[in-house]
Each structure stands twice: as C-alpha cells, then as structure tokens.
mmCIF file of C-alpha atoms in Angstrom:
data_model
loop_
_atom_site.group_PDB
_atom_site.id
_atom_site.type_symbol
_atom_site.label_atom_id
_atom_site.label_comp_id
_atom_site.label_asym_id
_atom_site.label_seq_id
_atom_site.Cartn_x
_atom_site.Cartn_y
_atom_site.Cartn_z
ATOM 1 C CA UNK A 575 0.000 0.000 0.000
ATOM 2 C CA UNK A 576 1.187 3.259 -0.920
ATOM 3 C CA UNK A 577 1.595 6.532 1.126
ATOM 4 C CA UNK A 578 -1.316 8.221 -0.387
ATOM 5 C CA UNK A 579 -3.579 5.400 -0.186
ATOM 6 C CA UNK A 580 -2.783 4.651 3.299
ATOM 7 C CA UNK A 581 -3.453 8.803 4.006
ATOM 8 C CA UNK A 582 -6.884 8.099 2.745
ATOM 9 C CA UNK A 583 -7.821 5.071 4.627
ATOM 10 C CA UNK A 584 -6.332 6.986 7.441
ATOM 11 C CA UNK A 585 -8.179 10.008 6.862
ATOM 12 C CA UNK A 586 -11.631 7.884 5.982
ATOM 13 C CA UNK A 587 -11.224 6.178 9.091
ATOM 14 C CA UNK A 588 -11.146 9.645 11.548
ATOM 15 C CA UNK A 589 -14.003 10.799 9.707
ATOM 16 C CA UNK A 590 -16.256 7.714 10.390
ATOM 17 C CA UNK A 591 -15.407 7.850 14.231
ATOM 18 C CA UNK A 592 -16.300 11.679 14.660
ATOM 19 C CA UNK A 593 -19.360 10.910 12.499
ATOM 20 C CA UNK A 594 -20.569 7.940 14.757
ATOM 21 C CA UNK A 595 -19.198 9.452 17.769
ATOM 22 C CA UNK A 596 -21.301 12.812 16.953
ATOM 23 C CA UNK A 597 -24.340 10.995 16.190
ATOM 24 C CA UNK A 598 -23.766 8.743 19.572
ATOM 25 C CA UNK A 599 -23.646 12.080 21.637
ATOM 26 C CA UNK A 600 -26.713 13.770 20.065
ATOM 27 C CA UNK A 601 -28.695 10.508 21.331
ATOM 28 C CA UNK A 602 -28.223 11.126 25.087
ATOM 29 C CA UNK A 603 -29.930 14.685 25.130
ATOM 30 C CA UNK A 604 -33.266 12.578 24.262
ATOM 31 C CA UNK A 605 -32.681 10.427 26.888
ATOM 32 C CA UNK A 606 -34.766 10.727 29.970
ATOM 33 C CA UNK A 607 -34.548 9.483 33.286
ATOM 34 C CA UNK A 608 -37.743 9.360 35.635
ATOM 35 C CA UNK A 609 -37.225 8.881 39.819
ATOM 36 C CA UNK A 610 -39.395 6.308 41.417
ATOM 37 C CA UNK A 611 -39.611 5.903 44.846
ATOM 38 C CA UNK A 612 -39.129 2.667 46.409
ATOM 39 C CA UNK A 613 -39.509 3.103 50.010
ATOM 40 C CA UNK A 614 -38.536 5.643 53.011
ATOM 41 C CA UNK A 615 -35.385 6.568 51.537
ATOM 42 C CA UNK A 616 -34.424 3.842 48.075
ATOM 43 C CA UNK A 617 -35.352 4.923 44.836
ATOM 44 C CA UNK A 618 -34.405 4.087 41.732
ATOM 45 C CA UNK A 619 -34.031 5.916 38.282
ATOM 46 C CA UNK A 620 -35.030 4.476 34.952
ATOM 47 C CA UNK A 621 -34.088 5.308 31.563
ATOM 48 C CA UNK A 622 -32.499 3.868 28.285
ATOM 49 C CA UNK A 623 -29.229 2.892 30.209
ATOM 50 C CA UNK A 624 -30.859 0.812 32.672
ATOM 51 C CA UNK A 625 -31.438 0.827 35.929
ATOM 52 C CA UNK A 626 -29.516 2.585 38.520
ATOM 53 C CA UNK A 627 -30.326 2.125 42.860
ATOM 54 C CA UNK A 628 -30.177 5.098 44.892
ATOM 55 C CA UNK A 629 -29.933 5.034 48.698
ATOM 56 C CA UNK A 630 -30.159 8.238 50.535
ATOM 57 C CA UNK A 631 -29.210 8.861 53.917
ATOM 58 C CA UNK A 632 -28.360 11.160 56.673
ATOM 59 C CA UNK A 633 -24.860 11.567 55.523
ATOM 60 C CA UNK A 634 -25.529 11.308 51.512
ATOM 61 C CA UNK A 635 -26.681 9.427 48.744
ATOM 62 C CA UNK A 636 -25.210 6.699 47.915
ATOM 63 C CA UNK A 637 -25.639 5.261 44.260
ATOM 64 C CA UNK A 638 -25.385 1.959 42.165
ATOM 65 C CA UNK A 639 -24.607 1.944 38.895
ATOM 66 C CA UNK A 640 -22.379 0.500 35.856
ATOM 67 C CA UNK A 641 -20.945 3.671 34.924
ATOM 68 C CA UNK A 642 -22.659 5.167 32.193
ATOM 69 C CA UNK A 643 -20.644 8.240 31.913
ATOM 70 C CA UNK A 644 -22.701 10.109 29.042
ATOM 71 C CA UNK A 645 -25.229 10.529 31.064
ATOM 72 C CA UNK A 646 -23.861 11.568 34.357
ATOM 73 C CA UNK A 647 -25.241 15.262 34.393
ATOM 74 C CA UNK A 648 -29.063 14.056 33.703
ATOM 75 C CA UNK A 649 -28.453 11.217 36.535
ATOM 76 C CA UNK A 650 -27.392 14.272 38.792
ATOM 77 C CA UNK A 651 -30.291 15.981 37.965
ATOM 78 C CA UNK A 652 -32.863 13.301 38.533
#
C-alpha cells in the first residue's frame, strides 16, 4: 500500500469515528430518566441505560450503577 492510499484510509477512518461518535452524543440529550420511589429513603431511576439504585441517607446518597458516563449530568439531575 502506498503513502497516499494509506493517508486516505487513514483520513476515511477519523471521519467515520467523529461521524458515529457525533451521532452517539446527540442521542443522550433525548434520553430521559424518571425517579421512582421505592420506600422511606431507596429509589431508583429508569431510563435507556438501565437501571440505577439510589440510597439516601443522613450523611448522603449513595448510588449503584455500571458507569454510564454520558449521562452523568441528567443522573445528577434526577
């Protein structure tokens, strides 16, 4: 394979990541996560990602998840 053919593969290649990788970010502003309330202080949050447990106490909340880092700010918020 020559050099310019290898730039071009190279260069197709980035573009189809930042593509995907746009497209994969614009999906997790439609996402929305609702709060239900298990008992006195356990509730858990739904949404596309799954299900994530949320214990709160006197001295904070203490949450279990699997990581799903996009949508840390709306899990925050809910």
């Amino acid at each position: 394979m020559n050099l310019r053919r290898a730039s071009l593969l190279c260069l197709s290649l980035c573009l189809l990541v930042l593509s995907y990788s746009s497209a994969y970010s614009q999906e997790f502003d439609k996402v929305e996560i609702t709060t239900i309330k298990l008992s006195e202080n356990i509730y858990m949050l739904q949404g596309a990602g799954g299900n994530i447990g949320v214990c709160v106490g006197d001295d904070g909340v203490f949450i279990i998840d699997d990581q799903f880092a996009p949508l840390t700010a709306k899990i925050k918020s809910a």
